[in-house]
Coordinates of C-alpha atoms in Angstrom, one line a residue:
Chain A
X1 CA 24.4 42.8 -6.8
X2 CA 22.9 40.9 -3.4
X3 CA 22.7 44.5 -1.1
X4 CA 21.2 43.2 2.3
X5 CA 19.9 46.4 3.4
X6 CA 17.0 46.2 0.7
X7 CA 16.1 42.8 2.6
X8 CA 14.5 42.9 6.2
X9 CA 13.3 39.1 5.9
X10 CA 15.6 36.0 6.6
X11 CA 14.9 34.2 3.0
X12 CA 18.3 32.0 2.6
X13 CA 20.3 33.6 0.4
X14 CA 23.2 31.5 1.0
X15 CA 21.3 29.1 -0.9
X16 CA 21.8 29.5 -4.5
X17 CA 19.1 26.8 -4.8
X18 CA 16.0 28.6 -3.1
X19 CA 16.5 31.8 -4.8
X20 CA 13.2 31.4 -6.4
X21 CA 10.0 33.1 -5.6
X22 CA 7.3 30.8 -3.6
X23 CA 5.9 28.5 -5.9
X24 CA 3.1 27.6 -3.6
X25 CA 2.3 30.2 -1.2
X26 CA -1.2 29.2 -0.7
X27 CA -0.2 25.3 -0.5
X28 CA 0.7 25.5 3.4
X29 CA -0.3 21.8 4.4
X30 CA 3.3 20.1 6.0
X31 CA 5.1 18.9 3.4
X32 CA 4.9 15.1 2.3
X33 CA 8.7 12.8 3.6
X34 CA 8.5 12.1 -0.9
X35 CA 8.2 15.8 -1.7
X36 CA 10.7 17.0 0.4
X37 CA 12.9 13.8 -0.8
X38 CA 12.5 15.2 -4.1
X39 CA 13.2 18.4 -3.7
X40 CA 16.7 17.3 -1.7
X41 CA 17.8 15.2 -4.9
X42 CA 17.5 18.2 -7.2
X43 CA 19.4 20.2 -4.4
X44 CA 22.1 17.4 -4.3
X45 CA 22.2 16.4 -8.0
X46 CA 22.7 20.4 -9.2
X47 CA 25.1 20.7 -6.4
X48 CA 27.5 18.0 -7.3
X49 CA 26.8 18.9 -11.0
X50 CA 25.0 15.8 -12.1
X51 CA 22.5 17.7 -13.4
X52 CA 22.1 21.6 -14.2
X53 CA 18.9 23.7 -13.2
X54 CA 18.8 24.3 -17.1
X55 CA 18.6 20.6 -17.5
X56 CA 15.5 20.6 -15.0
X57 CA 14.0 23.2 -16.5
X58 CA 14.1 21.8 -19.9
X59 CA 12.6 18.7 -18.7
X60 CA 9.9 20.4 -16.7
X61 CA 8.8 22.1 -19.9
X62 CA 8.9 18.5 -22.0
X63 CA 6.3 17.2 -19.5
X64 CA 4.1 20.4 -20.0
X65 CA 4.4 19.8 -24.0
X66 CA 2.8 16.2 -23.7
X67 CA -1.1 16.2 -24.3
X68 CA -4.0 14.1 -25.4
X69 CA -4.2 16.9 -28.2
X70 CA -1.0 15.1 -29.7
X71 CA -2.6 12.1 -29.7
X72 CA -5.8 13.6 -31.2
X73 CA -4.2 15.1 -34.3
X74 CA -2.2 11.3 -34.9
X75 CA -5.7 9.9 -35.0
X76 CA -7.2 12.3 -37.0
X77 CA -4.8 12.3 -39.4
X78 CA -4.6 8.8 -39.9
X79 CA -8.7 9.0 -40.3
X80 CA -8.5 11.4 -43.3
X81 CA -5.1 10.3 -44.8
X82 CA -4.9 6.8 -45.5
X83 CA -1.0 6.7 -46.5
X84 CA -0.4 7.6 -42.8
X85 CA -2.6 5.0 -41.3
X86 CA -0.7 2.5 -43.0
X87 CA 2.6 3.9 -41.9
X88 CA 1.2 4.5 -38.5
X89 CA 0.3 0.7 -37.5
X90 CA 3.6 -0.8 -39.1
X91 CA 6.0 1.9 -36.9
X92 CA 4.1 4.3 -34.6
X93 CA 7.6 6.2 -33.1
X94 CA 8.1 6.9 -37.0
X95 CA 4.6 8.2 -37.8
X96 CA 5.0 10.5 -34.2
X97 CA 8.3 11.3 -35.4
X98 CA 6.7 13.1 -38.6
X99 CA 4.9 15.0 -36.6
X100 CA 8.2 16.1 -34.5
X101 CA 7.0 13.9 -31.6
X102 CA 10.1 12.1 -29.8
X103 CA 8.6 8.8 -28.1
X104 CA 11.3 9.0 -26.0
X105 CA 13.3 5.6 -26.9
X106 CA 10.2 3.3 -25.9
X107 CA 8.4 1.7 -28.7
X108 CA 4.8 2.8 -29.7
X109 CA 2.5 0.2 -31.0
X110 CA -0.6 1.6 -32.6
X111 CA -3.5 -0.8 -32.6
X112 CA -6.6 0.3 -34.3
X113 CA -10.1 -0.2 -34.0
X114 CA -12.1 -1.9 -36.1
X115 CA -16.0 -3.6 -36.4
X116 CA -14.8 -6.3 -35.4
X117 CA -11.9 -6.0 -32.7
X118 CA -11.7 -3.0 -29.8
X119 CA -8.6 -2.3 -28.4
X120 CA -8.0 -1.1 -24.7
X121 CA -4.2 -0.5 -23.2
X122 CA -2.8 -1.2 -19.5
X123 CA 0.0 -1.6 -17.4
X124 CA -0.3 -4.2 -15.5
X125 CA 3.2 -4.2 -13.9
X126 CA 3.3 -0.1 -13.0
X127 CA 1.7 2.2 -15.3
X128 CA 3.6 2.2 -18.6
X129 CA 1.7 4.8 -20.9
X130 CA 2.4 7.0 -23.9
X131 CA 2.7 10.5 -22.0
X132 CA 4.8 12.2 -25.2
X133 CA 1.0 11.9 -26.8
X134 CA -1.6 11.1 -24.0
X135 CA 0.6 13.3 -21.3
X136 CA 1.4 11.5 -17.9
X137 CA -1.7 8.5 -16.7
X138 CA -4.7 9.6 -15.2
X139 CA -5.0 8.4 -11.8
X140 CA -7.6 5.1 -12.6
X141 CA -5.1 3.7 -15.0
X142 CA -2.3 3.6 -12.4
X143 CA -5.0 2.2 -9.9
X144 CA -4.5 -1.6 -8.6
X145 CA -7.9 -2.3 -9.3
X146 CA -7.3 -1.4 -13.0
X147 CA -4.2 -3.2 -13.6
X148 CA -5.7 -6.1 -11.8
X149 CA -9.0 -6.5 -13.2
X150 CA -9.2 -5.1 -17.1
X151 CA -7.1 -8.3 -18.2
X152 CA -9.2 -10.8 -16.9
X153 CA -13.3 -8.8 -17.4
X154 CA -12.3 -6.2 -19.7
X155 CA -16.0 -6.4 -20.9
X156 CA -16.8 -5.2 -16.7
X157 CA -14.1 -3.0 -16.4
X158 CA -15.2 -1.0 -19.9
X159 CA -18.9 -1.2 -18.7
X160 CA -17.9 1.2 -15.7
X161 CA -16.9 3.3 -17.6
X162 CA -20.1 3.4 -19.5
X163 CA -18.7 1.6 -23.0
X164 CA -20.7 -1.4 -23.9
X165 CA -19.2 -3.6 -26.5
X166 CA -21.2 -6.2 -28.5
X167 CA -20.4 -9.0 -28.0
X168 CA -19.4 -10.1 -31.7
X169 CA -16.7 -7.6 -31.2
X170 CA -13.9 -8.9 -29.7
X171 CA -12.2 -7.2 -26.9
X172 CA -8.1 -7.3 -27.2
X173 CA -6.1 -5.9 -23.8
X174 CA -2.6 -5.1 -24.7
X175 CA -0.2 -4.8 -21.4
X176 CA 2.6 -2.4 -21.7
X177 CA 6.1 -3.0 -20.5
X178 CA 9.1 -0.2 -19.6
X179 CA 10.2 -0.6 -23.5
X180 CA 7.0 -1.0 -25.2
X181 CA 3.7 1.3 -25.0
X182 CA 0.5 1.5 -26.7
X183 CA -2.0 3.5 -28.3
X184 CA -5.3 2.9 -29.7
X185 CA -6.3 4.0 -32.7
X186 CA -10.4 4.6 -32.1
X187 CA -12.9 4.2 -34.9
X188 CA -13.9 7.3 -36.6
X189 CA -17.8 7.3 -35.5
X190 CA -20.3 7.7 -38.4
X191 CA -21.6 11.5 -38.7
X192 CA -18.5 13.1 -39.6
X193 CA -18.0 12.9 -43.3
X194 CA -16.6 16.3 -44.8
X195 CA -15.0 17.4 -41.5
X196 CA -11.5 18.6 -41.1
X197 CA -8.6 17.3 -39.1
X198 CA -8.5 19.6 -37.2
X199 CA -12.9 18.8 -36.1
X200 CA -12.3 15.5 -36.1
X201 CA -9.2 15.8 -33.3
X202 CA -11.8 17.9 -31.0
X203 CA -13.3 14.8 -30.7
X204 CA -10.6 12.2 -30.3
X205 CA -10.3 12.4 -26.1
X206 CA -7.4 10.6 -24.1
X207 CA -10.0 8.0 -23.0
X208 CA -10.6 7.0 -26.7
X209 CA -7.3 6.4 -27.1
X210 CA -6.9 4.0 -24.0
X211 CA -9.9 2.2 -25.2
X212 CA -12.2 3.1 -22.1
X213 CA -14.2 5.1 -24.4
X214 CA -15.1 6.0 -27.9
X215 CA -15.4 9.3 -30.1
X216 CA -18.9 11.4 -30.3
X217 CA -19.5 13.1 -33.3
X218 CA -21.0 16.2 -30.8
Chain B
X1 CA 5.2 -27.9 -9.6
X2 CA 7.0 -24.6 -9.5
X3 CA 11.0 -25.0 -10.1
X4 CA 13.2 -25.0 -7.2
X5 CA 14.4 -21.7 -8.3
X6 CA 11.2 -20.2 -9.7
X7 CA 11.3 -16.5 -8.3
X8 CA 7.7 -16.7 -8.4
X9 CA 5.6 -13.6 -8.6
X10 CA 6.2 -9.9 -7.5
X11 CA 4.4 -8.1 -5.7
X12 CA 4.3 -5.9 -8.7
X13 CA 2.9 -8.2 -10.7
X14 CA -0.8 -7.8 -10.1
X15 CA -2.5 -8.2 -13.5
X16 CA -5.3 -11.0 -13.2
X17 CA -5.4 -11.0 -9.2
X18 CA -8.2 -11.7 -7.6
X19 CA -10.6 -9.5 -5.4
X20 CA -10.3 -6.4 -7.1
X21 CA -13.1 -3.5 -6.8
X22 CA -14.1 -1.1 -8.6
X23 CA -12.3 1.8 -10.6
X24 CA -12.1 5.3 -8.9
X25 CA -12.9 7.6 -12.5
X26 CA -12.1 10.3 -10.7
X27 CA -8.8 12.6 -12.0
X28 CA -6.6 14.8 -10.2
X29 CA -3.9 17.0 -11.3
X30 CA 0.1 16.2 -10.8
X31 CA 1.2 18.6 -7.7
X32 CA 4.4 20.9 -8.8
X33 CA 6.7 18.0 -6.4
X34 CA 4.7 15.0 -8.2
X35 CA 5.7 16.8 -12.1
X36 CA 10.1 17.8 -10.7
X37 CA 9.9 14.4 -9.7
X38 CA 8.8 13.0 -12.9
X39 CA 11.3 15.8 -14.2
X40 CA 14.4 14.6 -12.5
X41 CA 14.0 11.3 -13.6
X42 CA 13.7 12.1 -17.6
X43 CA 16.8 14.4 -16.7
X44 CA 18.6 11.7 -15.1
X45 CA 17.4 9.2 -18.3
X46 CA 17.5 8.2 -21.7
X47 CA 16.5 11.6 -23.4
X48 CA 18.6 13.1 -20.9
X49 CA 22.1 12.8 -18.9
X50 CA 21.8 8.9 -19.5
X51 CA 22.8 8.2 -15.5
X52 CA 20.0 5.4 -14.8
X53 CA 18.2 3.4 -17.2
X54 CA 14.2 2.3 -17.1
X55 CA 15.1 -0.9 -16.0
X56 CA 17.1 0.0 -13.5
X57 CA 14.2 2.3 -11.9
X58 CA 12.1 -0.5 -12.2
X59 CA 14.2 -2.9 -10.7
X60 CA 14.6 -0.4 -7.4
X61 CA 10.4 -0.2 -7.3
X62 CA 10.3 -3.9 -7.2
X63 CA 13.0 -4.1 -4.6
X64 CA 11.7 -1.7 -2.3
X65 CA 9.6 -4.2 -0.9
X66 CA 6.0 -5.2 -0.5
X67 CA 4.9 -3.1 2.5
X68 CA 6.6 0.2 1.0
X69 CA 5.3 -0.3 -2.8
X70 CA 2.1 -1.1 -1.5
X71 CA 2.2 2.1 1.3
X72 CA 3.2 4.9 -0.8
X73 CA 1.4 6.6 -3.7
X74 CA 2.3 6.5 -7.3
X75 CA 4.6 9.5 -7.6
X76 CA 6.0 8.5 -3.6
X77 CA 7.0 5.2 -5.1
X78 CA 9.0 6.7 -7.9
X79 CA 10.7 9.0 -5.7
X80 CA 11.7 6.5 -3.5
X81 CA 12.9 4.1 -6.6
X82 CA 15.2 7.1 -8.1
X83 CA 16.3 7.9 -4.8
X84 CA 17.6 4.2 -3.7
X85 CA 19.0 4.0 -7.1
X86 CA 20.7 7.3 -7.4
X87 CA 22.4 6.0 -3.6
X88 CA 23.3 2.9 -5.1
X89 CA 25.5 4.3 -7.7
X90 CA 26.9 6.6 -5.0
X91 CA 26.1 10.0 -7.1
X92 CA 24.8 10.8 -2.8
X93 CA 25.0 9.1 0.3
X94 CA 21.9 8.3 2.2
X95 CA 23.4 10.5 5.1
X96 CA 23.3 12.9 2.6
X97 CA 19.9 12.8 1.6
X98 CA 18.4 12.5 4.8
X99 CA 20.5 15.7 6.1
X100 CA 19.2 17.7 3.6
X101 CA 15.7 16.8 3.6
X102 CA 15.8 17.4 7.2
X103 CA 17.3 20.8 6.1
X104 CA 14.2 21.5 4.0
X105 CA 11.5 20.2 5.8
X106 CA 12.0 23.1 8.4
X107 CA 12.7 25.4 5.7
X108 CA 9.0 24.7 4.0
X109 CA 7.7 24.9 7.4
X110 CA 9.4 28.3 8.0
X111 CA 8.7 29.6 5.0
X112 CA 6.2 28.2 2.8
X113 CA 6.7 26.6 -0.5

């Protein structure tokens, strides 16, 4: 039961909404016009019951479940387990699905690396990305400057970020759209015969599998 | 020789344009607003209450026009997509939206986050 004498401060309690503790109480720089926009839709969307705070909160906890470390034990499994690999290229939202991964309606594309061929994703349109197995974009690959350049000098554009290709490897850039998203499938780098899946995911990095960088046996 | 009805190219549609610099490596974290607002839309989505569509939310970033997309941030510009969209379909009014942010803008100020 609400008892207003245990409460000498004038938190508004008529607001079912902002019955939370502070979620930032150290964050006290004046709010942003597109953070308080967003926090007025959840008010107005729970409100006319559009959406329930259970429905929020569900969804806040499916962003926190996607990680790079999905992606990592795809790859590693495909390098030890050659079945998958093969089942991996020809349908990647199956091959996530074994692993109880939901792609989230989108289709996933794997494209591998090999000797002769390295793979490197974008969006040039927005920022299209795999999140369910890389988690949401860093901040470079929903940069202008990335979305404009790494289709036309994607030999340049790898180079900055210290990956050298030879040049008798070909260098393929596939450009996502809303309903289609990519994921590379990196090489797995010499020095690592006899590990296990689960060694060989330590060292399969988000950046591998955007194709700005490639695995270290370290 | 472009069509007389050629919509020619958004301002969306960067890939390939000229006088681009260099990439910024540097990676920061999503902000608790930046991760609800990612949130609301997957509610509001396919895996969720089925209310908008991708394309739809796509559609309302490249209407939004070329000073605004190229103005706000990356997480700003998806706010203001769902937002326009969610006002489209009437599920609020913009009167609406604007009275309550105006409502929680002194709130944060009064009290904090």
């Amino acid at each position: 039961m609400a008892d207003d004498r245990d409460h000498d401060h004038d938190h508004d309690h008529a607001n079912p909404l902002h019955n939370h503790p502070p979620l930032q109480p150290d964050d006290e720089s004046p709010p942003g016009r597109h953070e308080v926009m967003t926090e007025a839709m959840r008010e107005l969307l729970v409100e006319k019951g559009v959406l329930s705070a259970d429905d929020i909160r569900a969804a806040l906890e499916n962003i926190d479940s996607w990680a790079p470390s999905k992606g990592a034990q795809i790859v590693a499994r495909a390098w030890t387990d050659d079945a998958f690999r093969k089942r991996l290229l020809a349908d990647g939202n199956a091959a996530l699905a074994e692993f109880g991964i939901d792609s989230g309606g989108a289709k996933v594309t794997v494209v591998e690396n090999t000797d002769r061929v390295h793979n490197v994703i974008v969006c040039t349109l927005c920022s299209c990305y795999p999140r369910a197995v890389l988690g949401l974009p860093p901040d470079w690959y929903r940069s202008k400057n990335y979305r404009r350049r790494v289709v036309v000098e994607p030999r340049a554009v790898l180079e900055e970020f210290g990956l050298r290709v030879p040049d008798d490897r070909a260098v393929r850039v596939h450009d996502s759209l809303a309903d289609l998203r990519y994921l590379v499938l990196p090489r797995r780098p010499e020095g690592t015969d006899g590990w296990t899946e689960e060694q060989l995911a330590g060292i399969v990095t988000r950046d591998c599998m955007v194709g700005v960088a490639e695995p270290r046996p370290e | 020789m472009a069509a007389s009805n050629d919509p020619g190219r958004g301002y969306h549609d960067i890939g390939g344009e000229p006088g681009g610099g260099p990439i910024d490596p540097h990676v920061t974290q999503a902000k608790p607003w930046e991760k609800l607002s990612v949130a609301i839309g997957n509610a509001l989505g396919k895996g969720g209450k089925k209310v908008i569509v991708t394309d739809e939310t796509r559609r309302s970033r490249e209407e939004m026009g070329e000073d605004l997309y190229n103005e706000l941030g990356y997480f700003e510009k998806g706010v203001e997509a769902t937002s326009r969209l969610l006002i489209e379909k009437g599920l609020f009014t913009r009167e609406e939206l604007e009275a309550r942010m105006a409502a929680i803008e002194q709130r944060i100020r009064e009290q904090g986050r």
